[in-house]
mmCIF file of C-alpha atoms in Angstrom:
data_model
loop_
_atom_site.group_PDB
_atom_site.id
_atom_site.type_symbol
_atom_site.label_atom_id
_atom_site.label_comp_id
_atom_site.label_asym_id
_atom_site.label_seq_id
_atom_site.Cartn_x
_atom_site.Cartn_y
_atom_site.Cartn_z
ATOM 1 C CA MET A 1 -80.396 -36.696 -10.716
ATOM 2 C CA LEU A 2 -79.555 -40.397 -10.395
ATOM 3 C CA ILE A 3 -77.383 -39.652 -7.395
ATOM 4 C CA THR A 4 -80.282 -37.901 -5.697
ATOM 5 C CA LEU A 5 -82.661 -40.757 -6.429
ATOM 6 C CA ALA A 6 -80.194 -43.357 -5.209
ATOM 7 C CA LEU A 7 -79.570 -41.442 -2.011
ATOM 8 C CA MET A 8 -83.143 -40.380 -1.291
ATOM 9 C CA GLN A 9 -84.419 -43.919 -0.738
ATOM 10 C CA SER A 10 -86.351 -43.423 2.462
ATOM 11 C CA VAL A 11 -87.332 -40.434 4.510
ATOM 12 C CA LEU A 12 -88.692 -41.380 7.895
ATOM 13 C CA PRO A 13 -89.389 -38.066 9.620
ATOM 14 C CA PHE A 14 -89.840 -37.293 13.265
ATOM 15 C CA ALA A 15 -91.305 -34.197 14.906
ATOM 16 C CA ALA A 16 -93.440 -33.081 17.840
ATOM 17 C CA ASP A 17 -96.810 -33.886 16.247
ATOM 18 C CA ALA A 18 -98.335 -35.333 13.103
ATOM 19 C CA SER A 19 -99.214 -31.934 11.656
ATOM 20 C CA MET A 20 -95.655 -30.648 12.087
ATOM 21 C CA THR A 21 -94.261 -33.883 10.683
ATOM 22 C CA ALA A 22 -96.447 -33.581 7.598
ATOM 23 C CA ARG A 23 -95.345 -29.969 7.009
ATOM 24 C CA LEU A 24 -91.664 -30.846 7.459
ATOM 25 C CA GLN A 25 -92.003 -33.884 5.217
ATOM 26 C CA THR A 26 -93.654 -31.812 2.490
ATOM 27 C CA ARG A 27 -90.946 -29.171 2.745
ATOM 28 C CA LEU A 28 -88.182 -31.799 2.636
ATOM 29 C CA GLU A 29 -89.723 -33.422 -0.435
ATOM 30 C CA ALA A 30 -89.922 -30.013 -2.135
ATOM 31 C CA CYS A 31 -86.296 -29.311 -1.261
ATOM 32 C CA VAL A 32 -85.160 -32.697 -2.579
ATOM 33 C CA ALA A 33 -87.191 -32.213 -5.758
ATOM 34 C CA GLN A 34 -85.481 -28.848 -6.205
ATOM 35 C CA ILE A 35 -82.093 -30.606 -6.079
ATOM 36 C CA GLU A 36 -82.810 -32.255 -9.423
ATOM 37 C CA GLN A 37 -83.454 -28.916 -11.146
ATOM 38 C CA ALA A 38 -81.290 -26.458 -9.219
ATOM 39 C CA PRO A 39 -78.994 -28.014 -6.610
ATOM 40 C CA GLU A 40 -77.406 -24.701 -5.626
ATOM 41 C CA ALA A 41 -80.816 -23.179 -4.957
ATOM 42 C CA ALA A 42 -81.841 -26.291 -3.000
ATOM 43 C CA TYR A 43 -78.725 -25.990 -0.865
ATOM 44 C CA GLU A 44 -79.494 -22.331 -0.154
ATOM 45 C CA THR A 45 -83.101 -23.236 0.648
ATOM 46 C CA ALA A 46 -81.955 -25.913 3.093
ATOM 47 C CA MET A 47 -79.487 -23.566 4.775
ATOM 48 C CA ALA A 48 -82.123 -20.831 5.114
ATOM 49 C CA TRP A 49 -84.538 -23.398 6.522
ATOM 50 C CA ALA A 50 -82.017 -24.808 9.039
ATOM 51 C CA PRO A 51 -82.697 -22.378 11.934
ATOM 52 C CA VAL A 52 -86.378 -23.335 12.062
ATOM 53 C CA ALA A 53 -86.331 -27.031 11.117
ATOM 54 C CA PRO A 54 -84.964 -30.095 12.893
ATOM 55 C CA PRO A 55 -81.592 -31.158 11.420
ATOM 56 C CA PRO A 56 -82.888 -34.402 9.914
ATOM 57 C CA TYR A 57 -84.859 -32.291 7.465
ATOM 58 C CA SER A 58 -82.793 -29.259 6.542
ATOM 59 C CA GLY A 59 -79.456 -30.979 7.133
ATOM 60 C CA ARG A 60 -80.385 -33.940 4.994
ATOM 61 C CA CYS A 61 -81.498 -31.774 2.093
ATOM 62 C CA ALA A 62 -78.339 -29.654 2.339
ATOM 63 C CA ALA A 63 -76.143 -32.768 2.315
ATOM 64 C CA LEU A 64 -77.958 -34.269 -0.672
ATOM 65 C CA ALA A 65 -77.647 -30.964 -2.542
ATOM 66 C CA LEU A 66 -73.895 -30.934 -1.877
ATOM 67 C CA ILE A 67 -73.626 -34.443 -3.298
ATOM 68 C CA GLU A 68 -75.498 -33.405 -6.428
ATOM 69 C CA LEU A 69 -73.194 -30.373 -6.731
ATOM 70 C CA GLY A 70 -70.220 -32.740 -6.880
ATOM 71 C CA ARG A 71 -69.126 -32.116 -3.311
ATOM 72 C CA VAL A 72 -69.755 -35.788 -2.623
ATOM 73 C CA GLU A 73 -67.349 -36.312 0.272
ATOM 74 C CA GLU A 74 -68.596 -33.219 2.106
ATOM 75 C CA GLY A 75 -72.219 -34.310 1.653
ATOM 76 C CA ALA A 76 -71.385 -37.831 2.826
ATOM 77 C CA GLU A 77 -69.614 -36.481 5.915
ATOM 78 C CA ARG A 78 -72.634 -34.324 6.730
ATOM 79 C CA LEU A 79 -74.972 -37.299 6.398
ATOM 80 C CA ALA A 80 -72.743 -39.437 8.637
ATOM 81 C CA SER A 81 -72.569 -36.643 11.218
ATOM 82 C CA LEU A 82 -76.329 -36.197 11.112
ATOM 83 C CA ALA A 83 -76.887 -39.900 11.763
ATOM 84 C CA ALA A 84 -74.458 -39.789 14.694
ATOM 85 C CA SER A 85 -75.948 -36.690 16.310
ATOM 86 C CA SER A 86 -78.545 -36.679 19.059
ATOM 87 C CA ALA A 87 -80.881 -34.971 16.560
ATOM 88 C CA GLY A 88 -80.468 -37.786 14.044
ATOM 89 C CA GLY A 89 -83.892 -39.228 14.727
ATOM 90 C CA PRO A 90 -85.096 -42.720 15.542
ATOM 91 C CA PRO A 91 -82.979 -45.755 14.607
ATOM 92 C CA GLU A 92 -84.730 -46.410 11.287
ATOM 93 C CA GLU A 93 -84.088 -42.791 10.254
ATOM 94 C CA ARG A 94 -80.430 -43.071 11.212
ATOM 95 C CA VAL A 95 -80.090 -46.288 9.211
ATOM 96 C CA ALA A 96 -81.545 -44.596 6.117
ATOM 97 C CA VAL A 97 -79.163 -41.649 6.503
ATOM 98 C CA LEU A 98 -76.182 -43.964 7.080
ATOM 99 C CA VAL A 99 -77.021 -45.871 3.900
ATOM 100 C CA GLN A 100 -77.126 -42.569 2.013
ATOM 101 C CA ALA A 101 -73.774 -41.606 3.547
ATOM 102 C CA ALA A 102 -72.280 -44.982 2.595
ATOM 103 C CA THR A 103 -73.521 -44.643 -0.978
ATOM 104 C CA ALA A 104 -71.965 -41.199 -1.205
ATOM 105 C CA PHE A 105 -68.692 -42.445 0.283
ATOM 106 C CA LEU A 106 -68.616 -45.188 -2.352
ATOM 107 C CA LEU A 107 -69.166 -42.541 -5.037
ATOM 108 C CA ALA A 108 -66.283 -40.577 -3.512
ATOM 109 C CA ARG A 109 -64.118 -43.702 -3.711
ATOM 110 C CA GLN A 110 -63.818 -43.964 0.059
ATOM 111 C CA PRO A 111 -64.902 -47.541 0.768
ATOM 112 C CA ASP A 112 -63.375 -47.488 4.253
ATOM 113 C CA LYS A 113 -65.753 -44.710 5.299
ATOM 114 C CA ALA A 114 -68.647 -46.460 3.538
ATOM 115 C CA LYS A 115 -67.910 -49.628 5.508
ATOM 116 C CA THR A 116 -67.804 -47.661 8.756
ATOM 117 C CA ALA A 117 -71.183 -46.069 8.017
ATOM 118 C CA LEU A 118 -72.679 -49.462 7.161
ATOM 119 C CA ASP A 119 -71.202 -51.053 10.288
ATOM 120 C CA ARG A 120 -72.996 -48.350 12.303
ATOM 121 C CA ALA A 121 -76.213 -49.046 10.399
ATOM 122 C CA PHE A 122 -75.941 -52.740 11.326
ATOM 123 C CA THR A 123 -75.796 -51.830 15.023
ATOM 124 C CA LEU A 124 -79.119 -50.004 14.664
ATOM 125 C CA THR A 125 -80.883 -52.822 12.792
ATOM 126 C CA ALA A 126 -82.480 -55.878 14.392
ATOM 127 C CA THR A 127 -80.905 -59.187 13.414
ATOM 128 C CA ASP A 128 -84.191 -60.386 11.892
ATOM 129 C CA ASP A 129 -84.787 -57.193 9.885
ATOM 130 C CA PRO A 130 -85.047 -57.986 6.146
ATOM 131 C CA ALA A 131 -83.224 -54.707 5.408
ATOM 132 C CA ARG A 132 -80.021 -56.312 6.688
ATOM 133 C CA ALA A 133 -79.653 -58.114 3.350
ATOM 134 C CA ASP A 134 -79.409 -54.753 1.578
ATOM 135 C CA LEU A 135 -76.912 -53.529 4.173
ATOM 136 C CA SER A 136 -74.862 -56.698 3.606
ATOM 137 C CA LEU A 137 -74.913 -56.166 -0.154
ATOM 138 C CA ASP A 138 -73.701 -52.592 0.231
ATOM 139 C CA ARG A 139 -71.028 -53.554 2.739
ATOM 140 C CA ALA A 140 -69.836 -56.369 0.461
ATOM 141 C CA THR A 141 -69.253 -53.728 -2.200
ATOM 142 C CA ALA A 142 -67.179 -51.697 0.260
ATOM 143 C CA PHE A 143 -65.190 -54.805 1.276
ATOM 144 C CA ALA A 144 -64.528 -55.645 -2.376
ATOM 145 C CA LEU A 145 -63.303 -52.126 -3.079
ATOM 146 C CA LEU A 146 -61.003 -52.488 -0.065
ATOM 147 C CA GLY A 147 -59.660 -55.732 -1.528
ATOM 148 C CA ASN A 148 -61.075 -57.859 1.298
ATOM 149 C CA TYR A 149 -62.818 -60.440 -0.885
ATOM 150 C CA ARG A 150 -63.225 -62.981 1.915
ATOM 151 C CA LYS A 151 -65.318 -60.527 3.965
ATOM 152 C CA ALA A 152 -67.191 -59.500 0.805
ATOM 153 C CA GLU A 153 -68.043 -63.156 0.187
ATOM 154 C CA GLU A 154 -69.257 -63.564 3.781
ATOM 155 C CA ASP A 155 -71.617 -60.606 3.432
ATOM 156 C CA LEU A 156 -72.817 -61.880 0.060
ATOM 157 C CA ASN A 157 -73.495 -65.292 1.612
ATOM 158 C CA ASP A 158 -75.708 -63.491 4.144
ATOM 159 C CA VAL A 159 -77.578 -61.797 1.304
ATOM 160 C CA LEU A 160 -78.056 -65.118 -0.456
ATOM 161 C CA THR A 161 -79.340 -66.737 2.729
ATOM 162 C CA ALA A 162 -82.081 -64.109 2.814
ATOM 163 C CA ARG A 163 -82.595 -63.952 -0.966
ATOM 164 C CA PRO A 164 -81.241 -67.157 -2.557
ATOM 165 C CA ASN A 165 -81.667 -66.086 -6.180
ATOM 166 C CA ASP A 166 -80.507 -62.480 -5.945
ATOM 167 C CA PRO A 167 -78.703 -62.074 -9.303
ATOM 168 C CA LEU A 168 -76.487 -59.202 -8.196
ATOM 169 C CA ALA A 169 -75.364 -61.012 -5.049
ATOM 170 C CA LEU A 170 -74.662 -64.176 -7.061
ATOM 171 C CA ARG A 171 -72.591 -62.249 -9.593
ATOM 172 C CA LEU A 172 -70.658 -60.327 -6.951
ATOM 173 C CA ARG A 173 -69.988 -63.491 -4.954
ATOM 174 C CA ALA A 174 -68.654 -65.239 -8.062
ATOM 175 C CA ASP A 175 -66.361 -62.261 -8.659
ATOM 176 C CA ALA A 176 -65.176 -62.305 -5.035
ATOM 177 C CA ARG A 177 -64.464 -66.026 -5.296
ATOM 178 C CA MET A 178 -62.527 -65.594 -8.560
ATOM 179 C CA ARG A 179 -60.405 -62.878 -6.973
ATOM 180 C CA GLN A 180 -59.585 -65.319 -4.165
ATOM 181 C CA GLY A 181 -58.604 -67.984 -6.695
ATOM 182 C CA ALA A 182 -61.615 -70.198 -5.917
ATOM 183 C CA PHE A 183 -62.514 -70.683 -9.568
ATOM 184 C CA ASP A 184 -64.538 -73.900 -9.073
ATOM 185 C CA LEU A 185 -66.746 -72.168 -6.501
ATOM 186 C CA ALA A 186 -67.051 -69.097 -8.697
ATOM 187 C CA VAL A 187 -68.526 -71.176 -11.511
#
């Protein structure tokens, strides 16, 4: 359940008209809610729904169900593919899906793929977008897991420029500095 909540941060639908969007959004929310109770049934629902729904809806629910079923890497790959496809939706939708993919890749202990997904998300985000701080925080985690503490520190500095008192960023930056032997700066 926590995986689903962490991954289902933002659903920014797109469709031909507002009425269709509302119906698809409602169906997606029902599918995602089903994941918490019965992920296998939610996956089957999403797959049955796929022929009549745009991929950002059915495909996203299917991928999230796979993650909840413990098939984390497969779900992450599906999310990354969805964000890269022509049916992936507008940029803000693709960013949300890429963040979900990156989170799943981190859960699957594949920080290189998480970093790649987050790098793609950065290309779709305006430089003045406040969401970039969250992307930087996530990418710093991927860099740290890759052992690249200098790059992790750079991303954490970006987070702290946007949010100077972010306790998680401060803690992670101190850890990155300690791992680089910069103990005075870590303090």
